[in-house]
């Protein structure tokens, strides 16, 4: 009878160890997944930020060119009217 309980306790201990190992592996996988997700979000943010800055620069350059063209046109009309 004691041998039976000893074997039973060994089996319970083995099962407990397997469950604890599975939980640890699941937690490690979860942490790795969250880290990968964070990296992807950081890359997406950096890419979108770079695109925004590029488009903002192009828009400002376009506004500057347009204002210069308007000034040239204004000066040309004034010179014709003189």
Short mmCIF file of N, CA and C in Angstrom, two decimals:
data_model
loop_
_atom_site.label_atom_id
_atom_site.label_comp_id
_atom_site.label_asym_id
_atom_site.label_seq_id
_atom_site.Cartn_x
_atom_site.Cartn_y
_atom_site.Cartn_z
N UNK A 1 0.82 -1.19 0.00
CA UNK A 1 0.00 0.00 0.00
C UNK A 1 0.87 1.26 0.00
N UNK A 2 1.92 1.25 0.79
CA UNK A 2 2.80 2.41 0.86
C UNK A 2 3.50 2.61 -0.49
N UNK A 3 3.86 1.52 -1.13
CA UNK A 3 4.50 1.59 -2.45
C UNK A 3 3.55 2.24 -3.46
N UNK A 4 2.26 1.92 -3.36
CA UNK A 4 1.26 2.50 -4.25
C UNK A 4 1.20 4.02 -4.07
N UNK A 5 1.16 4.48 -2.82
CA UNK A 5 1.12 5.92 -2.55
C UNK A 5 2.41 6.62 -2.98
N UNK A 6 3.51 5.94 -2.82
CA UNK A 6 4.80 6.51 -3.25
C UNK A 6 4.80 6.69 -4.76
N UNK A 7 4.35 5.69 -5.48
CA UNK A 7 4.27 5.79 -6.95
C UNK A 7 3.29 6.88 -7.35
N UNK A 8 2.16 6.95 -6.66
CA UNK A 8 1.16 7.98 -6.93
C UNK A 8 1.74 9.38 -6.70
N UNK A 9 2.47 9.57 -5.59
CA UNK A 9 3.10 10.87 -5.31
C UNK A 9 4.15 11.21 -6.36
N UNK A 10 4.88 10.22 -6.81
CA UNK A 10 5.88 10.46 -7.87
C UNK A 10 5.18 10.92 -9.14
N UNK A 11 4.08 10.26 -9.50
CA UNK A 11 3.34 10.63 -10.72
C UNK A 11 2.74 12.04 -10.59
N UNK A 12 2.23 12.34 -9.40
CA UNK A 12 1.67 13.69 -9.17
C UNK A 12 2.78 14.73 -9.28
N UNK A 13 3.93 14.42 -8.70
CA UNK A 13 5.07 15.35 -8.77
C UNK A 13 5.54 15.56 -10.20
N UNK A 14 5.60 14.49 -10.98
CA UNK A 14 6.00 14.60 -12.38
C UNK A 14 5.00 15.45 -13.16
N UNK A 15 3.73 15.20 -12.92
CA UNK A 15 2.69 15.97 -13.61
C UNK A 15 2.77 17.44 -13.22
N UNK A 16 2.99 17.71 -11.94
CA UNK A 16 3.12 19.09 -11.47
C UNK A 16 4.31 19.77 -12.14
N UNK A 17 5.43 19.09 -12.23
CA UNK A 17 6.61 19.65 -12.89
C UNK A 17 6.34 19.94 -14.36
N UNK A 18 5.63 19.04 -15.03
CA UNK A 18 5.30 19.26 -16.44
C UNK A 18 4.39 20.47 -16.60
N UNK A 19 3.41 20.59 -15.71
CA UNK A 19 2.50 21.74 -15.77
C UNK A 19 3.24 23.05 -15.51
N UNK A 20 4.10 23.05 -14.51
CA UNK A 20 4.88 24.26 -14.21
C UNK A 20 5.77 24.64 -15.38
N UNK A 21 6.36 23.65 -16.01
CA UNK A 21 7.21 23.90 -17.17
C UNK A 21 6.39 24.47 -18.33
N UNK A 22 5.21 23.92 -18.53
CA UNK A 22 4.33 24.42 -19.59
C UNK A 22 3.91 25.86 -19.32
N UNK A 23 3.61 26.16 -18.07
CA UNK A 23 3.23 27.54 -17.71
C UNK A 23 4.40 28.48 -17.95
N UNK A 24 5.61 28.08 -17.53
CA UNK A 24 6.79 28.93 -17.76
C UNK A 24 7.01 29.17 -19.25
N UNK A 25 6.89 28.12 -20.04
CA UNK A 25 7.07 28.25 -21.49
C UNK A 25 6.01 29.16 -22.10
N UNK A 26 4.79 29.04 -21.62
CA UNK A 26 3.71 29.90 -22.11
C UNK A 26 3.97 31.36 -21.75
N UNK A 27 4.45 31.60 -20.53
CA UNK A 27 4.75 32.97 -20.11
C UNK A 27 5.90 33.56 -20.93
N UNK A 28 6.92 32.74 -21.18
CA UNK A 28 8.04 33.21 -22.00
C UNK A 28 7.56 33.53 -23.41
N UNK A 29 6.72 32.68 -23.97
CA UNK A 29 6.18 32.93 -25.31
C UNK A 29 5.35 34.22 -25.33
N UNK A 30 4.57 34.43 -24.28
CA UNK A 30 3.74 35.64 -24.19
C UNK A 30 4.63 36.89 -24.13
N UNK A 31 5.65 36.84 -23.30
CA UNK A 31 6.56 37.99 -23.19
C UNK A 31 7.26 38.25 -24.52
N UNK A 32 7.73 37.18 -25.18
CA UNK A 32 8.38 37.34 -26.48
C UNK A 32 7.43 37.93 -27.51
N UNK A 33 6.19 37.49 -27.49
CA UNK A 33 5.18 38.02 -28.41
C UNK A 33 4.94 39.50 -28.16
N UNK A 34 4.81 39.88 -26.90
CA UNK A 34 4.59 41.30 -26.57
C UNK A 34 5.80 42.15 -26.96
N UNK A 35 7.01 41.62 -26.77
CA UNK A 35 8.20 42.37 -27.18
C UNK A 35 8.24 42.55 -28.69
N UNK A 36 7.90 41.51 -29.43
CA UNK A 36 7.88 41.61 -30.89
C UNK A 36 6.83 42.61 -31.33
N UNK A 37 5.68 42.58 -30.70
CA UNK A 37 4.61 43.53 -31.02
C UNK A 37 5.06 44.96 -30.76
N UNK A 38 5.76 45.16 -29.66
CA UNK A 38 6.27 46.48 -29.31
C UNK A 38 7.27 46.98 -30.35
N UNK A 39 8.14 46.10 -30.80
CA UNK A 39 9.13 46.47 -31.82
C UNK A 39 8.42 46.86 -33.11
N UNK A 40 7.41 46.09 -33.49
CA UNK A 40 6.65 46.39 -34.72
C UNK A 40 5.98 47.75 -34.59
N UNK A 41 5.37 48.02 -33.44
CA UNK A 41 4.72 49.32 -33.24
C UNK A 41 5.74 50.46 -33.30
N UNK A 42 6.91 50.25 -32.69
CA UNK A 42 7.95 51.28 -32.71
C UNK A 42 8.41 51.55 -34.14
N UNK A 43 8.59 50.49 -34.92
CA UNK A 43 9.02 50.66 -36.31
C UNK A 43 7.94 51.38 -37.11
N UNK A 44 6.66 50.98 -36.91
CA UNK A 44 5.57 51.63 -37.60
C UNK A 44 5.51 53.12 -37.25
N UNK A 45 5.69 53.44 -35.97
CA UNK A 45 5.64 54.82 -35.54
C UNK A 45 6.79 55.62 -36.16
N UNK A 46 7.97 55.03 -36.15
CA UNK A 46 9.14 55.72 -36.72
C UNK A 46 8.95 55.95 -38.22
N UNK A 47 8.43 54.95 -38.92
CA UNK A 47 8.20 55.08 -40.36
C UNK A 47 7.16 56.15 -40.64
N UNK A 48 6.06 56.14 -39.91
CA UNK A 48 5.01 57.14 -40.13
C UNK A 48 5.51 58.54 -39.76
N UNK A 49 6.31 58.63 -38.72
CA UNK A 49 6.87 59.92 -38.33
C UNK A 49 7.79 60.45 -39.42
N UNK A 50 8.61 59.58 -39.98
CA UNK A 50 9.51 60.00 -41.07
C UNK A 50 8.72 60.42 -42.29
N UNK A 51 7.67 59.67 -42.63
CA UNK A 51 6.83 60.05 -43.78
C UNK A 51 6.14 61.38 -43.54
N UNK A 52 5.65 61.59 -42.33
CA UNK A 52 5.00 62.86 -42.01
C UNK A 52 5.98 64.02 -42.17
N UNK A 53 7.18 63.86 -41.62
CA UNK A 53 8.17 64.93 -41.72
C UNK A 53 8.56 65.20 -43.17
N UNK A 54 8.69 64.15 -43.96
CA UNK A 54 9.03 64.33 -45.38
C UNK A 54 7.92 65.09 -46.10
N UNK A 55 6.67 64.67 -45.89
CA UNK A 55 5.55 65.34 -46.56
C UNK A 55 5.37 66.77 -46.05
N UNK A 56 5.62 66.97 -44.78
CA UNK A 56 5.54 68.32 -44.22
C UNK A 56 6.59 69.23 -44.86
N UNK A 57 7.80 68.71 -45.03
CA UNK A 57 8.87 69.47 -45.68
C UNK A 57 8.50 69.80 -47.12
N UNK A 58 7.96 68.82 -47.84
CA UNK A 58 7.55 69.04 -49.24
C UNK A 58 6.45 70.09 -49.31
N UNK A 59 5.50 70.03 -48.39
CA UNK A 59 4.41 71.02 -48.37
C UNK A 59 4.96 72.41 -48.11
N UNK A 60 5.88 72.54 -47.17
CA UNK A 60 6.47 73.86 -46.88
C UNK A 60 7.28 74.37 -48.07
N UNK A 61 8.00 73.48 -48.72
CA UNK A 61 8.78 73.88 -49.89
C UNK A 61 7.84 74.34 -51.00
N UNK A 62 6.73 73.63 -51.18
CA UNK A 62 5.74 74.03 -52.18
C UNK A 62 5.15 75.39 -51.88
N UNK A 63 4.85 75.64 -50.61
CA UNK A 63 4.33 76.96 -50.22
C UNK A 63 5.36 78.05 -50.47
N UNK A 64 6.62 77.77 -50.18
CA UNK A 64 7.67 78.76 -50.41
C UNK A 64 7.80 79.07 -51.90
N UNK A 65 7.81 78.01 -52.72
CA UNK A 65 7.93 78.20 -54.18
C UNK A 65 6.74 78.99 -54.70
N UNK A 66 5.55 78.68 -54.20
CA UNK A 66 4.36 79.41 -54.63
C UNK A 66 4.44 80.88 -54.23
N UNK A 67 4.91 81.16 -53.03
CA UNK A 67 5.01 82.56 -52.60
C UNK A 67 6.06 83.30 -53.43
N UNK A 68 7.16 82.62 -53.79
CA UNK A 68 8.17 83.24 -54.64
C UNK A 68 7.61 83.53 -56.03
N UNK A 69 6.85 82.56 -56.55
CA UNK A 69 6.25 82.76 -57.87
C UNK A 69 5.26 83.92 -57.84
N UNK A 70 4.50 84.03 -56.78
CA UNK A 70 3.55 85.14 -56.66
C UNK A 70 4.28 86.47 -56.59
N UNK A 71 5.40 86.49 -55.88
CA UNK A 71 6.18 87.73 -55.76
C UNK A 71 6.77 88.13 -57.11
N UNK A 72 7.29 87.16 -57.85
CA UNK A 72 7.84 87.44 -59.17
C UNK A 72 6.75 87.96 -60.10
N UNK A 73 5.61 87.30 -60.04
CA UNK A 73 4.48 87.73 -60.88
C UNK A 73 4.04 89.14 -60.51
N UNK A 74 3.97 89.42 -59.23
CA UNK A 74 3.58 90.76 -58.77
C UNK A 74 4.58 91.80 -59.26
N UNK A 75 5.87 91.52 -59.10
CA UNK A 75 6.90 92.45 -59.56
C UNK A 75 6.85 92.64 -61.09
N UNK A 76 6.55 91.55 -61.82
CA UNK A 76 6.45 91.64 -63.26
C UNK A 76 5.29 92.55 -63.67
N UNK A 77 4.15 92.38 -63.03
CA UNK A 77 2.98 93.22 -63.35
C UNK A 77 3.27 94.68 -63.00
N UNK A 78 3.93 94.92 -61.89
CA UNK A 78 4.27 96.29 -61.49
C UNK A 78 5.22 96.91 -62.52
N UNK A 79 6.20 96.12 -62.99
CA UNK A 79 7.16 96.67 -63.96
C UNK A 79 6.48 96.97 -65.30
N UNK A 80 5.48 96.20 -65.67
CA UNK A 80 4.76 96.44 -66.92
C UNK A 80 3.93 97.72 -66.79
N UNK A 81 3.34 97.92 -65.64
CA UNK A 81 2.47 99.08 -65.44
C UNK A 81 3.26 100.38 -65.32
N UNK A 82 4.52 100.32 -65.10
CA UNK A 82 5.32 101.54 -64.96
C UNK A 82 5.56 102.22 -66.26
#
